[in-house]
Amino acid sequence: MTVYVASRSSRSGSISTERDLGSFEDCTVERTAEEINEMSGNGKGIAIPMDVSNDVEIAQLVKKVQEESGRLDVLICSAFTTPPNLTDASFRDEFWKQDAGSGAMWDACHGVGLRGAYMACCESVPLMIDTAKQHKTRPLIGIISSFGGK
């Protein structure tokens, strides 16, 4: 099984510099792919550093999966971005007071977490339907939420 791991957290640092990973220095797309490769079995991890909030990059990834693997059995969406001004006391304010009502926090968090997941599903489902028909399988989409999704 081939696992394409897409994330903005890359060792190259060129995709996301929004926060210091601190003690989680190797909490990267490359490390995740390496862990898949180190597992017993036939798994193959492929690291794809990319901006998961970018519609064009999402479409390019699905096209790459189709060209290289010809199928897509599982899509897991688990993206998050650190809200702007996280150290600002207003982060803990009532939601209508955050960012002076500009919506910047909503746009930052949900543009990646919700919209990115939605667009990944929109791009992936046609390939997943083809996979189901051709291979008599039942592809799966999993959405992993943050603590804010309680």
Coordinates of N, CA and C in Angstrom, one line a residue:
M1 N 0.8 -1.2 0.0 CA 0.0 0.0 0.0 C 0.9 1.2 0.0
T2 N 0.5 2.2 -0.8 CA 1.3 3.4 -0.9 C 0.5 4.5 -0.1
V3 N 1.2 5.2 0.7 CA 0.6 6.3 1.5 C 1.2 7.6 1.2
Y4 N 0.4 8.5 0.6 CA 0.9 9.8 0.3 C 0.6 10.7 1.5
V5 N 1.6 11.3 2.1 CA 1.4 12.1 3.3 C 1.7 13.6 2.9
A6 N 0.6 14.4 3.0 CA 0.7 15.8 2.6 C 0.6 16.7 3.8
S7 N 1.5 17.6 3.9 CA 1.5 18.5 5.1 C 2.3 19.8 4.8
R8 N 2.0 20.8 5.5 CA 2.8 22.1 5.4 C 4.0 22.0 6.4
S9 N 4.0 21.1 7.3 CA 5.1 20.9 8.2 C 6.2 20.1 7.6
S10 N 7.2 20.8 7.1 CA 8.3 20.1 6.3 C 9.6 20.5 6.8
R11 N 10.6 19.6 6.7 CA 11.9 19.9 7.1 C 12.5 21.0 6.3
S12 N 12.0 21.2 5.1 CA 12.5 22.3 4.3 C 12.1 23.7 4.9
G13 N 11.0 23.7 5.6 CA 10.6 24.9 6.3 C 9.9 25.9 5.3
S14 N 9.9 25.5 4.0 CA 9.4 26.4 3.0 C 7.9 26.5 2.9
I15 N 7.2 25.5 3.5 CA 5.8 25.5 3.3 C 5.1 26.3 4.4
S16 N 5.5 26.1 5.7 CA 4.8 26.7 6.8 C 5.8 27.2 7.8
T17 N 5.8 28.4 8.1 CA 6.7 29.0 9.1 C 5.9 29.7 10.2
E18 N 4.6 29.3 10.4 CA 3.7 30.0 11.3 C 4.0 29.8 12.7
R19 N 4.7 28.7 13.0 CA 5.0 28.4 14.5 C 6.2 27.6 14.6
D20 N 6.9 27.8 15.7 CA 8.1 27.0 16.1 C 7.6 25.7 16.6
L21 N 8.1 24.6 16.1 CA 7.7 23.3 16.5 C 8.4 22.9 17.8
G22 N 9.3 23.6 18.3 CA 10.0 23.4 19.6 C 10.5 22.0 19.7
S23 N 10.1 21.3 20.7 CA 10.6 19.9 20.9 C 10.1 18.9 19.9
F24 N 9.1 19.3 19.1 CA 8.6 18.5 18.0 C 9.3 18.8 16.7
E25 N 10.6 19.0 16.8 CA 11.3 19.5 15.6 C 11.1 18.6 14.4
D26 N 10.9 17.3 14.6 CA 10.8 16.4 13.4 C 9.3 15.9 13.3
C27 N 8.4 16.8 13.6 CA 7.0 16.5 13.5 C 6.7 17.0 12.0
T28 N 7.2 16.3 11.1 CA 7.1 16.7 9.7 C 6.5 15.7 8.8
V29 N 6.2 16.1 7.6 CA 5.7 15.2 6.6 C 6.7 14.1 6.2
E30 N 8.0 14.5 6.2 CA 9.0 13.6 5.9 C 9.2 12.5 6.9
R31 N 9.1 12.9 8.2 CA 9.2 11.9 9.3 C 8.0 10.9 9.3
T32 N 6.9 11.4 9.0 CA 5.7 10.6 8.9 C 5.9 9.5 7.8
A33 N 6.3 9.9 6.7 CA 6.6 9.0 5.6 C 7.6 8.0 5.9
E34 N 8.7 8.4 6.6 CA 9.7 7.5 7.1 C 9.2 6.5 8.1
E35 N 8.3 6.9 9.0 CA 7.7 5.9 9.9 C 6.9 4.9 9.2
I36 N 6.2 5.3 8.1 CA 5.4 4.3 7.3 C 6.4 3.3 6.7
N37 N 7.5 3.8 6.2 CA 8.5 3.0 5.5 C 9.2 2.0 6.5
E38 N 9.3 2.4 7.7 CA 9.9 1.6 8.8 C 9.0 0.5 9.3
M39 N 7.7 0.6 9.1 CA 6.8 -0.4 9.6 C 7.0 -1.7 8.9
S40 N 6.7 -2.8 9.6 CA 6.7 -4.1 8.9 C 5.5 -4.2 8.0
G41 N 5.7 -4.8 6.9 CA 4.7 -4.9 5.9 C 5.1 -4.3 4.6
N42 N 4.2 -4.1 3.7 CA 4.5 -3.6 2.4 C 4.2 -2.1 2.2
G43 N 4.1 -1.4 3.2 CA 3.7 0.1 3.1 C 4.8 0.9 2.6
K44 N 4.5 1.9 1.8 CA 5.4 2.8 1.2 C 4.9 4.2 1.5
G45 N 5.7 5.0 2.2 CA 5.3 6.4 2.5 C 6.0 7.4 1.6
I46 N 5.2 8.3 1.0 CA 5.7 9.3 0.1 C 5.4 10.7 0.7
A47 N 6.4 11.4 1.1 CA 6.2 12.8 1.7 C 5.9 13.8 0.6
I48 N 4.8 14.6 0.8 CA 4.4 15.6 -0.2 C 4.3 16.9 0.6
P49 N 5.4 17.7 0.7 CA 5.3 19.0 1.4 C 4.4 19.9 0.5
M50 N 3.3 20.4 1.0 CA 2.4 21.3 0.3 C 1.6 22.1 1.2
D51 N 0.9 23.1 0.6 CA 0.0 23.9 1.4 C -1.4 23.3 1.2
V52 N -1.9 22.7 2.3 CA -3.2 22.0 2.2 C -4.4 22.9 2.1
S53 N -4.1 24.2 2.1 CA -5.2 25.2 2.0 C -5.2 25.7 0.5
N54 N -4.3 25.2 -0.3 CA -4.2 25.7 -1.7 C -4.9 24.7 -2.6
D55 N -6.0 25.2 -3.2 CA -6.9 24.3 -4.1 C -6.1 23.7 -5.2
V56 N -5.2 24.5 -5.8 CA -4.4 24.0 -7.0 C -3.5 22.9 -6.5
E57 N -2.8 23.0 -5.4 CA -1.9 22.0 -4.9 C -2.7 20.7 -4.5
I58 N -3.9 20.8 -4.0 CA -4.7 19.7 -3.7 C -5.0 18.9 -5.0
A59 N -5.5 19.6 -6.0 CA -5.8 19.0 -7.3 C -4.6 18.3 -7.9
Q60 N -3.4 19.0 -7.8 CA -2.2 18.4 -8.3 C -1.8 17.1 -7.6
L61 N -2.1 17.1 -6.3 CA -1.8 15.9 -5.5 C -2.7 14.7 -5.9
V62 N -4.0 15.0 -6.1 CA -4.9 13.9 -6.5 C -4.5 13.4 -7.9
K63 N -4.1 14.3 -8.7 CA -3.7 13.9 -10.1 C -2.5 13.0 -10.0
K64 N -1.5 13.4 -9.1 CA -0.3 12.6 -8.9 C -0.6 11.2 -8.4
V65 N -1.5 11.1 -7.5 CA -2.0 9.8 -6.9 C -2.6 9.0 -8.0
Q66 N -3.5 9.6 -8.9 CA -4.1 8.9 -9.9 C -3.1 8.4 -11.0
E67 N -2.1 9.2 -11.3 CA -1.1 8.8 -12.3 C -0.2 7.7 -11.8
E68 N 0.2 7.8 -10.5 CA 1.2 6.9 -10.0 C 0.6 5.6 -9.4
S69 N -0.6 5.7 -8.8 CA -1.2 4.5 -8.2 C -2.4 4.0 -8.9
G70 N -3.1 4.9 -9.6 CA -4.3 4.5 -10.3 C -5.5 4.3 -9.4
R71 N -5.4 4.6 -8.2 CA -6.5 4.4 -7.2 C -6.3 5.2 -6.0
L72 N -7.4 5.4 -5.2 CA -7.4 6.0 -4.0 C -8.4 5.3 -3.1
D73 N -7.9 4.7 -2.0 CA -8.7 3.9 -1.1 C -9.1 4.6 0.1
V74 N -8.2 5.5 0.6 CA -8.5 6.2 1.9 C -8.0 7.6 1.8
L75 N -8.8 8.5 2.3 CA -8.4 9.9 2.4 C -8.6 10.3 3.9
I76 N -7.6 10.8 4.5 CA -7.7 11.3 5.9 C -7.3 12.7 5.9
C77 N -8.2 13.6 6.4 CA -8.0 15.0 6.5 C -7.8 15.4 7.9
S78 N -6.7 16.0 8.2 CA -6.4 16.4 9.6 C -5.6 17.6 9.6
A79 N -6.0 18.7 9.0 CA -5.2 19.9 8.9 C -5.7 20.9 10.0
F80 N -4.7 21.7 10.4 CA -4.9 22.8 11.4 C -3.9 23.9 11.1
T81 N -4.3 25.1 11.4 CA -3.3 26.2 11.4 C -3.4 26.9 12.7
T82 N -2.3 27.4 13.2 CA -2.3 28.2 14.4 C -3.0 29.5 14.2
P83 N -4.0 29.8 15.0 CA -4.7 31.1 14.9 C -3.7 32.3 14.9
P84 N -4.0 33.4 14.2 CA -3.2 34.6 14.2 C -3.2 35.2 15.6
N85 N -2.1 35.8 16.0 CA -2.0 36.5 17.3 C -2.3 35.6 18.5
L86 N -1.8 34.3 18.4 CA -2.1 33.4 19.4 C -1.6 33.8 20.8
T87 N -0.6 34.6 20.9 CA -0.1 35.1 22.2 C -0.9 36.3 22.6
D88 N -1.7 36.9 21.8 CA -2.5 38.1 22.1 C -3.6 37.6 23.1
A89 N -3.9 38.4 24.1 CA -4.9 38.0 25.1 C -6.3 37.9 24.4
S90 N -6.5 38.6 23.3 CA -7.8 38.5 22.6 C -8.1 37.2 22.1
F91 N -7.2 36.3 22.0 CA -7.4 34.9 21.5 C -8.4 34.2 22.4
R92 N -8.5 34.6 23.7 CA -9.4 33.9 24.6 C -10.7 34.7 24.8
D93 N -10.8 35.8 24.1 CA -12.0 36.6 24.2 C -13.2 35.9 23.6
E94 N -14.4 36.4 23.9 CA -15.6 35.9 23.2 C -15.4 36.0 21.7
F95 N -15.9 35.1 21.0 CA -15.6 35.0 19.6 C -16.0 36.3 18.8
W96 N -17.0 37.0 19.2 CA -17.4 38.2 18.5 C -16.4 39.4 18.8
K97 N -15.6 39.2 19.8 CA -14.6 40.3 20.1 C -13.2 40.0 19.4
Q98 N -13.0 38.8 19.0 CA -11.7 38.4 18.5 C -11.5 39.1 17.2
D99 N -10.2 39.6 17.0 CA -9.8 40.3 15.8 C -10.7 41.4 15.4
A100 N -11.3 42.1 16.5 CA -12.1 43.2 16.3 C -13.2 43.0 15.2
G101 N -13.7 41.7 15.2 CA -14.8 41.4 14.3 C -14.4 41.3 12.8
S102 N -13.1 41.2 12.5 CA -12.6 41.1 11.1 C -12.8 39.7 10.5
G103 N -12.9 38.7 11.4 CA -13.0 37.4 10.9 C -11.7 36.7 10.5
A104 N -10.6 37.4 10.9 CA -9.2 36.9 10.5 C -9.0 35.5 11.2
M105 N -9.4 35.3 12.4 CA -9.1 34.1 13.1 C -9.9 33.0 12.4
W106 N -11.2 33.2 12.1 CA -12.1 32.3 11.5 C -11.5 31.9 10.1
D107 N -11.1 32.9 9.3 CA -10.5 32.6 8.0 C -9.3 31.8 8.1
A108 N -8.4 32.1 9.0 CA -7.1 31.4 9.1 C -7.3 29.9 9.5
C109 N -8.1 29.7 10.5 CA -8.3 28.3 11.0 C -9.2 27.5 10.1
H110 N -10.3 28.0 9.6 CA -11.2 27.3 8.9 C -10.9 27.2 7.4
G111 N -10.1 28.1 6.9 CA -9.6 28.0 5.6 C -8.7 26.8 5.3
V112 N -8.0 26.4 6.4 CA -7.2 25.2 6.3 C -7.9 24.0 6.7
G113 N -8.5 24.0 8.0 CA -9.1 22.9 8.5 C -10.4 22.4 7.9
L114 N -11.3 23.3 7.7 CA -12.6 23.0 7.0 C -12.6 23.0 5.5
R115 N -12.2 24.2 5.0 CA -12.2 24.3 3.5 C -11.2 23.4 2.9
G116 N -10.0 23.3 3.5 CA -9.0 22.4 2.9 C -9.5 20.9 2.8
A117 N -10.1 20.5 3.9 CA -10.7 19.1 4.0 C -11.8 19.0 2.9
Y118 N -12.7 20.0 2.8 CA -13.8 20.0 1.9 C -13.2 19.9 0.4
M119 N -12.2 20.7 0.1 CA -11.7 20.7 -1.2 C -10.9 19.4 -1.5
A120 N -10.3 18.8 -0.5 CA -9.6 17.5 -0.7 C -10.6 16.4 -1.0
C121 N -11.8 16.5 -0.3 CA -12.8 15.5 -0.6 C -13.4 15.7 -2.0
C122 N -13.6 17.0 -2.4 CA -14.2 17.3 -3.7 C -13.3 16.7 -4.8
E123 N -12.0 16.9 -4.6 CA -11.0 16.5 -5.6 C -10.8 15.0 -5.6
S124 N -10.9 14.3 -4.5 CA -10.6 12.9 -4.3 C -11.8 12.0 -4.6
V125 N -13.0 12.4 -4.4 CA -14.1 11.5 -4.5 C -14.3 10.9 -5.9
P126 N -14.1 11.6 -7.0 CA -14.2 11.0 -8.3 C -13.2 9.8 -8.5
L127 N -12.0 10.0 -8.0 CA -11.0 8.9 -8.1 C -11.4 7.7 -7.1
M128 N -12.0 8.1 -6.0 CA -12.4 7.0 -5.1 C -13.6 6.2 -5.6
I129 N -14.5 6.9 -6.3 CA -15.6 6.2 -7.0 C -15.1 5.3 -8.1
D130 N -14.1 5.7 -8.9 CA -13.5 4.9 -9.9 C -12.8 3.7 -9.2
T131 N -12.1 3.9 -8.1 CA -11.5 2.8 -7.4 C -12.5 1.8 -6.9
A132 N -13.6 2.3 -6.4 CA -14.6 1.3 -5.9 C -15.2 0.5 -7.0
K133 N -15.4 1.1 -8.2 CA -16.0 0.4 -9.3 C -15.0 -0.6 -9.9
Q134 N -13.7 -0.2 -10.0 CA -12.7 -1.0 -10.7 C -12.2 -2.2 -9.8
H135 N -12.1 -1.9 -8.5 CA -11.5 -2.9 -7.6 C -12.5 -3.5 -6.6
K136 N -13.7 -3.2 -6.8 CA -14.8 -3.8 -5.9 C -14.4 -3.6 -4.4
T137 N -14.1 -2.3 -4.1 CA -13.7 -2.0 -2.7 C -14.7 -0.9 -2.2
R138 N -14.5 -0.5 -1.0 CA -15.3 0.6 -0.4 C -14.4 1.6 0.1
P139 N -13.9 2.6 -0.7 CA -13.0 3.6 -0.2 C -13.6 4.4 1.0
L140 N -12.7 5.0 1.8 CA -13.1 5.6 3.1 C -12.5 7.0 3.1
I141 N -13.3 7.9 3.7 CA -12.9 9.3 4.0 C -13.0 9.4 5.5
G142 N -11.9 9.9 6.1 CA -11.9 10.1 7.6 C -11.5 11.6 7.8
I143 N -12.3 12.2 8.7 CA -12.0 13.6 9.0 C -11.7 13.7 10.5
I144 N -10.5 14.1 10.8 CA -10.0 14.2 12.2 C -10.1 15.7 12.6
S145 N -10.8 15.9 13.7 CA -11.1 17.3 14.2 C -10.1 17.6 15.3
S146 N -10.0 18.9 15.5 CA -9.2 19.4 16.7 C -10.1 19.5 17.9
F147 N -9.5 19.9 19.0 CA -10.3 20.0 20.2 C -11.4 21.0 20.1
G148 N -11.3 21.9 19.2 CA -12.4 22.9 18.9 C -13.6 22.3 18.3
G149 N -13.5 21.1 17.8 CA -14.6 20.4 17.1 C -15.5 19.6 18.1
K150 N -15.2 19.7 19.4 CA -16.0 18.9 20.4 C -17.5 19.2 20.3

